[in-house]
Coordinates of C-alpha atoms and ligand atoms in Angstrom, one line a residue:
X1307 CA 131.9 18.6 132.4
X1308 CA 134.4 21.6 133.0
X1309 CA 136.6 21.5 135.7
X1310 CA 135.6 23.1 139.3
X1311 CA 136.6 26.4 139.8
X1312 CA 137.8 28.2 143.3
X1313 CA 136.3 31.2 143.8
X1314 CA 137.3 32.9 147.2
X1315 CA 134.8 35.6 148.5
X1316 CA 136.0 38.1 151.3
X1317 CA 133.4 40.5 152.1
X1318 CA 134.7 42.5 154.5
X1319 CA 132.9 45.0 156.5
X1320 CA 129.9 47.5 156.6
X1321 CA 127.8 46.9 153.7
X1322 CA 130.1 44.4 152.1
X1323 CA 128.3 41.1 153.7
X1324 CA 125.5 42.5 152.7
X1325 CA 126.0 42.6 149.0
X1326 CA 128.5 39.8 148.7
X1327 CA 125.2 37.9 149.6
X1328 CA 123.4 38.6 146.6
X1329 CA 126.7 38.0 144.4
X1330 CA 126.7 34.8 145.8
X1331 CA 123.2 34.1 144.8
X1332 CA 124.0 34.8 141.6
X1333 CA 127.3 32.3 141.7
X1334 CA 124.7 29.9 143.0
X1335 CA 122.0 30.5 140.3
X1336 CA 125.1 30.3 137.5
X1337 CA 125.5 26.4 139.3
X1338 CA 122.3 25.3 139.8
X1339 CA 121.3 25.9 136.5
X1340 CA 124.7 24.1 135.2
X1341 CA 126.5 27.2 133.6
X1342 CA 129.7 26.6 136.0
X1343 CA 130.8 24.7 138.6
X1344 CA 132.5 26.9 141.6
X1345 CA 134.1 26.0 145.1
X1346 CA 133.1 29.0 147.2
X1347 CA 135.0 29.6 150.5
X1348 CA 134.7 33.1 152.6
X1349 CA 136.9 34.7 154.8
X1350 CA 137.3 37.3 157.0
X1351 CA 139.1 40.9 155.6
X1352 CA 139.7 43.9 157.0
X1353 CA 137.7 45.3 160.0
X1354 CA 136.3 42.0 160.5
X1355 CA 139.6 39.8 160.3
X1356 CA 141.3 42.6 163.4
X1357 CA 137.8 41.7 165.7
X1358 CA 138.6 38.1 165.3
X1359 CA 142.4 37.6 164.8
X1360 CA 143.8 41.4 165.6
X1361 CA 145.4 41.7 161.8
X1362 CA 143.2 43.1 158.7
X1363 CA 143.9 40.3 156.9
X1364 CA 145.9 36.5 158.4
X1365 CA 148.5 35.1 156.0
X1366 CA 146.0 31.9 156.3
X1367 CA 143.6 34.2 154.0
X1368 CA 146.6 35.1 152.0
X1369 CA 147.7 31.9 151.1
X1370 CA 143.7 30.6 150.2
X1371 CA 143.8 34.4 147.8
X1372 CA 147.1 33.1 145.8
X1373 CA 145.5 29.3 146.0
X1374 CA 142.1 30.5 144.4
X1375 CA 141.2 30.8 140.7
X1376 CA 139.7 33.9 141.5
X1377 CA 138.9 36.6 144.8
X1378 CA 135.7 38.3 144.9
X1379 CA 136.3 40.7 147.7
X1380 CA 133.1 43.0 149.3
X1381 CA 134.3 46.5 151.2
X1382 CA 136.0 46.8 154.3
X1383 CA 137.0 50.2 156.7
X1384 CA 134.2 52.1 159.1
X1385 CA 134.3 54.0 162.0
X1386 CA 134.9 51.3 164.6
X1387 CA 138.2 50.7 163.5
X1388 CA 139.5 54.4 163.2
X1389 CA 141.9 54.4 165.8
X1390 CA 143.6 51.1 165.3
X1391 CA 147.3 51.7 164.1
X1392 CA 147.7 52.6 160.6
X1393 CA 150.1 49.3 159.9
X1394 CA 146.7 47.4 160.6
X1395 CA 144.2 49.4 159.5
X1396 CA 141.4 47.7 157.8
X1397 CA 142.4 48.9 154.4
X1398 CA 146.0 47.8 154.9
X1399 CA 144.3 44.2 154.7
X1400 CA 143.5 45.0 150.9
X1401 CA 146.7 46.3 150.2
X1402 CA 148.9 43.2 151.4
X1403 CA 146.2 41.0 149.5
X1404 CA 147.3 43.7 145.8
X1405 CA 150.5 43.2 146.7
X1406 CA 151.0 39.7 147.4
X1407 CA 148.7 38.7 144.7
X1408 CA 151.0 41.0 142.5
X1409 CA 147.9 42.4 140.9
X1410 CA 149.1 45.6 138.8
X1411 CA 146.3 46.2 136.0
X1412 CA 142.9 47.9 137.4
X1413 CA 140.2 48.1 135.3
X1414 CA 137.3 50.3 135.7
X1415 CA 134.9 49.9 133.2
X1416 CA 132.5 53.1 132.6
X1417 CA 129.4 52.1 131.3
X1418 CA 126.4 54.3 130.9
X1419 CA 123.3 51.7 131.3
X1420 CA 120.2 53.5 129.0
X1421 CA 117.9 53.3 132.2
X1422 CA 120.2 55.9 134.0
X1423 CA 121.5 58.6 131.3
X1424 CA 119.6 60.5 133.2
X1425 CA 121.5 60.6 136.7
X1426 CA 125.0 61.1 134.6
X1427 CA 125.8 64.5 135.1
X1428 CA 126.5 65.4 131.5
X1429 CA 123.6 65.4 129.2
X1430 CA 122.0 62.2 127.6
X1431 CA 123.2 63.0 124.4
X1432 CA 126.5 62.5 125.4
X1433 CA 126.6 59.7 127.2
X1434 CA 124.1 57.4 125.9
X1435 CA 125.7 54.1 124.8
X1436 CA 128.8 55.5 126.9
X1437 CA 131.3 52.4 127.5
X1438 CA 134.8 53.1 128.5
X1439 CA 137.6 50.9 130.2
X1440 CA 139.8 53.2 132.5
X1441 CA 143.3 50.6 133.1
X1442 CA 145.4 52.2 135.6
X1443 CA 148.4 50.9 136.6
X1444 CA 148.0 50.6 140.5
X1445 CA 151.1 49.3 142.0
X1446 CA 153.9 51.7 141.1
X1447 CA 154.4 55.2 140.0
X1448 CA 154.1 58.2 142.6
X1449 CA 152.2 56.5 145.6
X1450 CA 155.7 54.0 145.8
X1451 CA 158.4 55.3 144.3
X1452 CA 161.7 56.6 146.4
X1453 CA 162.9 59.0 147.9
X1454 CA 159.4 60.1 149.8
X1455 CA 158.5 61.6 153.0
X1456 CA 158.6 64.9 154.7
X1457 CA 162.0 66.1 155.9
X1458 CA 163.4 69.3 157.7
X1459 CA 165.1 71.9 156.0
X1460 CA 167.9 74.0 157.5
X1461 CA 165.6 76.9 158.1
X1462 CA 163.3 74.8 160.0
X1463 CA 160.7 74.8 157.1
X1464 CA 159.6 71.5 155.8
X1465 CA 159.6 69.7 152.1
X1466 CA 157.4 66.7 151.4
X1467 CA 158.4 64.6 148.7
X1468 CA 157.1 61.8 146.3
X1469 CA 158.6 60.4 143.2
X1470 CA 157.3 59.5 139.8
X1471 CA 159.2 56.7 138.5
X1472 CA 157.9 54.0 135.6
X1473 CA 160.2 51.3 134.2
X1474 CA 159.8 49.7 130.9
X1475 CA 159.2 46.3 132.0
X1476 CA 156.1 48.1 134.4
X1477 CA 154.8 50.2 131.4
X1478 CA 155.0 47.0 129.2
X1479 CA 152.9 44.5 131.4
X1480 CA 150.3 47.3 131.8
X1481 CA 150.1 48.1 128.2
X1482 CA 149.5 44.4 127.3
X1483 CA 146.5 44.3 129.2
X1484 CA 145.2 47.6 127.5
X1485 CA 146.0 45.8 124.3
X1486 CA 144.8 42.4 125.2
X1487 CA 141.3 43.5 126.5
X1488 CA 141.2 46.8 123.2
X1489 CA 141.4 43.5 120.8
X1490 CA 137.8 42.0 122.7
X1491 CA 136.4 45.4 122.7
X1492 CA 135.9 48.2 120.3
X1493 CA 139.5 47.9 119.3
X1494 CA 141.4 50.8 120.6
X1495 CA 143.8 52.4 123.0
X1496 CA 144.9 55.8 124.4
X1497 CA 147.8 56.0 126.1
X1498 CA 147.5 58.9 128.9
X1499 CA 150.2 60.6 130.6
X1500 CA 152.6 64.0 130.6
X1501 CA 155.1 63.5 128.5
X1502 CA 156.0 67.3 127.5
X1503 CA 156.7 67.8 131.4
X1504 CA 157.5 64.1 132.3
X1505 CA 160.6 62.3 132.2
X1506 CA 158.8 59.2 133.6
X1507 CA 156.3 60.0 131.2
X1508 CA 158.1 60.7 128.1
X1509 CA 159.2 57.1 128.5
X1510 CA 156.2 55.7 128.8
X1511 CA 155.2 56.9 125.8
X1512 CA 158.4 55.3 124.1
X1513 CA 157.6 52.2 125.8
X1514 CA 154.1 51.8 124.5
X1515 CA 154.8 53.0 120.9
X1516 CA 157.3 50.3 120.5
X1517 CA 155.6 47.4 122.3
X1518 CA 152.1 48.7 119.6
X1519 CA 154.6 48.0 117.1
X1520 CA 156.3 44.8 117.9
X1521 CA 152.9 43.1 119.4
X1522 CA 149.7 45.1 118.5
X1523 CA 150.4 47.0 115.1
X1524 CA 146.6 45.6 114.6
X1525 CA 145.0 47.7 117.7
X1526 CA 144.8 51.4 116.8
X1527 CA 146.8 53.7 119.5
X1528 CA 146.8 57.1 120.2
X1529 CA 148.6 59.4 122.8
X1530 CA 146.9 61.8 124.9
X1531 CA 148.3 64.1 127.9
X1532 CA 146.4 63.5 131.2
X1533 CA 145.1 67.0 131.3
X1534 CA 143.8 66.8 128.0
X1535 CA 142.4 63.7 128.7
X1536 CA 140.2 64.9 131.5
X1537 CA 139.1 67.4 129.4
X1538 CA 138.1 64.8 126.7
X1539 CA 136.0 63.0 128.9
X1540 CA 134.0 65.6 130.2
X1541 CA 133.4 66.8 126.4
X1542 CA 133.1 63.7 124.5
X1543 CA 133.8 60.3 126.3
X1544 CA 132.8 58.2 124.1
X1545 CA 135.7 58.8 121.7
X1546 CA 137.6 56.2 124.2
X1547 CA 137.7 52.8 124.2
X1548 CA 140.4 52.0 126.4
X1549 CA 142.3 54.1 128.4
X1550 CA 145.8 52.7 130.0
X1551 CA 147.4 55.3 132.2
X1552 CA 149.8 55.0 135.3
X1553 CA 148.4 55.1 139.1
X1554 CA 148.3 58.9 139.5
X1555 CA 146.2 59.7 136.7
X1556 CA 144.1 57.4 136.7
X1557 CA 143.4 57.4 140.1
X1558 CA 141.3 60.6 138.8
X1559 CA 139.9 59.8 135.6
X1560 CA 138.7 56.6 137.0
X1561 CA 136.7 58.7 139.3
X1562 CA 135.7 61.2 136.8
X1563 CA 134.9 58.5 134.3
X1564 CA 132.8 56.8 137.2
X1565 CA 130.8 60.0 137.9
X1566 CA 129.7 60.1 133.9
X1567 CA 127.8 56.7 134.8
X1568 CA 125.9 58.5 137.7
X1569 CA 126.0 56.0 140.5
X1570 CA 129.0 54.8 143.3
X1571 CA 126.7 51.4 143.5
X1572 CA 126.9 50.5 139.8
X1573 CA 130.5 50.2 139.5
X1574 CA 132.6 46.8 139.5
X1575 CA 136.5 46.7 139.2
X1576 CA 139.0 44.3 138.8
X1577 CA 142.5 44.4 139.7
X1578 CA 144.5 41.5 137.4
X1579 CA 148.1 40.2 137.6
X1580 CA 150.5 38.7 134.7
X1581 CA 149.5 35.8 133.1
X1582 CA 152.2 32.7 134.0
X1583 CA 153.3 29.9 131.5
X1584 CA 150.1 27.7 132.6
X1585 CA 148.1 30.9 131.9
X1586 CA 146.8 31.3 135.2
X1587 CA 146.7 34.9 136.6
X1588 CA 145.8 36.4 140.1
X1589 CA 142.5 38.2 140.1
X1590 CA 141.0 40.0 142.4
X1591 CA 137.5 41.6 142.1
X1592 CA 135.8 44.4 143.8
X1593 CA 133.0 46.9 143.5
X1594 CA 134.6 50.2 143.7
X1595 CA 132.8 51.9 146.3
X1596 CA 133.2 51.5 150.4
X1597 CA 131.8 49.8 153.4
X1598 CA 129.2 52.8 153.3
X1599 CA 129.2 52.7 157.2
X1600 CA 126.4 55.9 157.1
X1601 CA 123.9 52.5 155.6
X1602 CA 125.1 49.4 156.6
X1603 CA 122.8 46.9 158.2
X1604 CA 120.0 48.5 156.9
X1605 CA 118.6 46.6 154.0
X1606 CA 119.7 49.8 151.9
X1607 CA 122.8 49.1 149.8
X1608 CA 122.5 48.3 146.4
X1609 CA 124.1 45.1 145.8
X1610 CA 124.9 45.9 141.7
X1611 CA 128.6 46.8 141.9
X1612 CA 129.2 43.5 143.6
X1613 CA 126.9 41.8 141.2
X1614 CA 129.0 43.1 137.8
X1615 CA 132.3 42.8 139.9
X1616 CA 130.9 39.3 139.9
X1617 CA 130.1 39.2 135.9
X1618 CA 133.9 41.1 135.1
X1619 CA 135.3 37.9 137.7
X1620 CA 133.6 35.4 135.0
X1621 CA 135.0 37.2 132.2
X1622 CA 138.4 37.3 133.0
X1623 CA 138.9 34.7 135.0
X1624 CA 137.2 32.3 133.8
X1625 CA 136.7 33.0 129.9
X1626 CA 132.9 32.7 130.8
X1627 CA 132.3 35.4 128.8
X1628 CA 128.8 34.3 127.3
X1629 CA 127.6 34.1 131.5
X1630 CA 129.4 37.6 132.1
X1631 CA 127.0 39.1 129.1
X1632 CA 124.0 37.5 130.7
X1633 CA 124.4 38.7 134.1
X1634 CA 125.1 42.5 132.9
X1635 CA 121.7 41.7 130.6
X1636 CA 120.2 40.9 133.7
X1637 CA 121.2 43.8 135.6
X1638 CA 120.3 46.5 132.9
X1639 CA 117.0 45.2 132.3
X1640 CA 116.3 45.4 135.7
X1641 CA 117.3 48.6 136.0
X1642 CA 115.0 49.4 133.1
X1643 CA 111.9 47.9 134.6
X1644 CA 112.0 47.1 138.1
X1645 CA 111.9 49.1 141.3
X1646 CA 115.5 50.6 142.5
X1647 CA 117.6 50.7 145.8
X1648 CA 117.4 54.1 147.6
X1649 CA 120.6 55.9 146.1
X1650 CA 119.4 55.4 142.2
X1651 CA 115.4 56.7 143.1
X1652 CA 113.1 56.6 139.8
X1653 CA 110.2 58.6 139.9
X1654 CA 107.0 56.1 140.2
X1655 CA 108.8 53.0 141.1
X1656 CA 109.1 51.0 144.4
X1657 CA 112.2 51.3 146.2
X1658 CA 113.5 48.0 146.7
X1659 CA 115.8 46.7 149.6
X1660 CA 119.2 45.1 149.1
X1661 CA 117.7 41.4 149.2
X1662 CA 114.7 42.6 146.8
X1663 CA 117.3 43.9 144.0
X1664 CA 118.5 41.0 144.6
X1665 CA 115.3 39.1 143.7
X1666 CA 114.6 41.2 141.2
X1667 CA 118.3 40.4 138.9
X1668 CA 117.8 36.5 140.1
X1669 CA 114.0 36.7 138.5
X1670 CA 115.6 38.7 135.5
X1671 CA 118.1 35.6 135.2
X1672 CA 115.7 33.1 135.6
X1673 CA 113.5 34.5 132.7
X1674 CA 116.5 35.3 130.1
X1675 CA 118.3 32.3 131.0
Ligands
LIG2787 P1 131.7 54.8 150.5 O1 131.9 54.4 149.1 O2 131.6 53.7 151.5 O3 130.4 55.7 150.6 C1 130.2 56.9 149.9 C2 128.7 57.2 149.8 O4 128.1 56.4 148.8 C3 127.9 56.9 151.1 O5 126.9 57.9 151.3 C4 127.3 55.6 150.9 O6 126.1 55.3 151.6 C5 127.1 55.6 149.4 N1 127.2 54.2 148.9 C6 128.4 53.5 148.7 N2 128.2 52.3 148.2 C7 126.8 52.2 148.1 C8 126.0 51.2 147.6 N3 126.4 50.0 147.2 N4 124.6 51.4 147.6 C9 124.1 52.6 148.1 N5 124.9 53.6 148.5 C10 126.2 53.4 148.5 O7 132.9 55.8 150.8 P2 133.3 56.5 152.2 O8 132.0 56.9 152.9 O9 134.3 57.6 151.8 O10 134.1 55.4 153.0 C11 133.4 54.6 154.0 C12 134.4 53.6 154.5 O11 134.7 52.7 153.4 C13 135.8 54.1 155.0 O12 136.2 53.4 156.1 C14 136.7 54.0 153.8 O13 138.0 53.9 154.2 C15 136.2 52.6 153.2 N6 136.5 52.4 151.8 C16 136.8 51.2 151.5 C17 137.1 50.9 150.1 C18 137.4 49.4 149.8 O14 137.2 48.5 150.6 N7 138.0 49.2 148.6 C19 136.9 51.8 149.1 C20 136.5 53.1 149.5 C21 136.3 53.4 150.9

């Protein structure tokens, strides 16, 4: 029998409890029926972790993230905590966690599920089938680089300032996880930035045309500038397969990418780190939308994202890639026949709380699997 795996579950605040429960049914159905073996252990992140311990995240629950195989991780931020100093706000909790996990590839997969091409906002022609993987470098370029900040000028006018800035080794570790995950999918990459206004993006384009032709001459790789890019996706997305792009950009065209799929609740993440000699990597998984303060503790959320943030975990964490498939089975078909949670409505079905969509995938499971 394989080997236990340690699977670390923060679910934060607001509605993340809520749906990290019926992720962890899932984990639980994937060991009762003998597809896995997992040591789950919670903590406490963000809002939660400052009520009990006055820090958004201890380095107690730092050192169990870099111990674990694997971190599923909820939502975390509301209202409550607003005023708390910004070195300890709740989303400086997920921050350290990136950081210390060294986590630098996000991937946010775009997938049009056939029982909603109708809440995309483009039309059903053109994004039926749709299913895109947005990598965005999220641990460098313009939201770190130096100098930044907002100085004085002698006429008493201000200037703020950020700085783009790339190195090759950055671009190279990114781009090797655009490669990696192109050869398990459809088999292709564009590489997105601004490099006929770009210093820092002129050499990123260098870096990945030479590191496609020293490692991945077999994966097909284009160049495309980010404004261009956005305009692709809104005309014809599914001409991408992957996408690998630095933090700025993709910071959008994640989010417009994530619109074309029509629903915040739908959408996993995963943020992954470099693989070491054991081949082990940090991984940390997370559906990409909020603590959703304006529903939490009503029975209203829908617990999907968390659900395929849970699927991408098996995938690329584990290798369980077989499990991974079922689970997103699971969730389409119930999407296609079931009731729905509150914020994707279908005309002449029930609208099912969190825990019910939560039967409703487990029932799905039970009668594929
Ligand atoms: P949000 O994603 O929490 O909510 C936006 C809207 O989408 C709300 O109307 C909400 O009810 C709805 N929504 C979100 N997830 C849903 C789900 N699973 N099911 C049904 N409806 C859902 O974004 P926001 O309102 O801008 O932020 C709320 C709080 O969450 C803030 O404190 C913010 O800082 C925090 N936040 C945290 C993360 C994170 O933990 N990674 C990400 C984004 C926002």
């Amino acid at each position: 029998m394989s080997a236990s795996r340690n699977i670390l579950l923060l679910p934060g605040d607001g509605i993340g409890p809520e749906v990290m429960a019926q992720a962890r049914r899932v984990l639980d159905w994937l060991q009762s029926t003998g597809r896995g073996r997992f040591e789950v252990t919670e903590d406490l992140v963000g809002g939660a972790a400052i009520d009990a311990h006055g820090v958004p995240v201890r380095d107690a629950t730092v050192a169990r993230a870099l111990a674990a195989d694997a971190v599923l991780f909820g939502s975390v931020g509301g209202p409550k905590w607003d005023s708390v100093p910004f070195e300890i706000r709740p989303e400086a909790g997920l921050l350290r966690l990136r950081k210390e996990l060294g986590v630098f590839a996000n991937l946010r997969p775009a997938k049009v599920f056939d029982a909603l091409v109708e809440s995309s906002s483009l039309k059903p022609e053109l994004v039926r089938g749709l299913d895109i993987m947005i990598v965005r470098e999220c641990i460098g370029g313009i939201y770190f680089g130096e100098p930044r900040g907002i100085e004085t000028l002698p006429d008493g006018s201000q200037r703020g300032v950020n700085t783009e800035s790339y190195t090759t080794q950055e671009i190279t570790r990114v781009g090797r996880v655009a490669f990696d995950l192109a050869r398990a999918r459809q088999g292709r990459v564009c590489s997105v930035e601004k490099a006929n206004v770009m210093e820092s993006g002129l050499l990123w384009r260098q870096v990945m045309t030479a590191l496609h032709a020293a490692e991945y001459a077999d994966v097909p790789l284009t160049h495309m500038y980010a404004d261009n890019c956005a305009m692709q996706l809104a005309r014809n997305p599914r001409q991408f397969d992957v996408i690998v792009t630095g933090n700025l950009f993709g910071d959008l065209l994640s989010d417009l990418a994530a619109m074309l799929t029509g629903s915040l609740g739908l959408l996993p993440s995963a943020t992954l780190g470099a693989v070491d000699a054991a081949g082990r990597r940090h991984a940390l998984y997370e559906p990409i939308h909020g603590s959703a303060p304006d529903i939490a503790g009503k029975g209203l959320a829908n617990p999907l994202a968390q659900i395929l943030s849970l699927a991408l975990l098996l995938r690329y964490s584990f290798g369980m890639t077989q499990d991974a498939a079922l689970i997103e089975l699971a969730v389409e078909n119930t999407l296609g026949s079931a009731g729905r949670t509150a914020d994707i409505p279908a005309p002449g079905r029930a609208t099912l709380s969190t825990a019910q969509m939560g039967d409703a995938v487990l029932a799905e499971l039970g009668r594929l699997g």
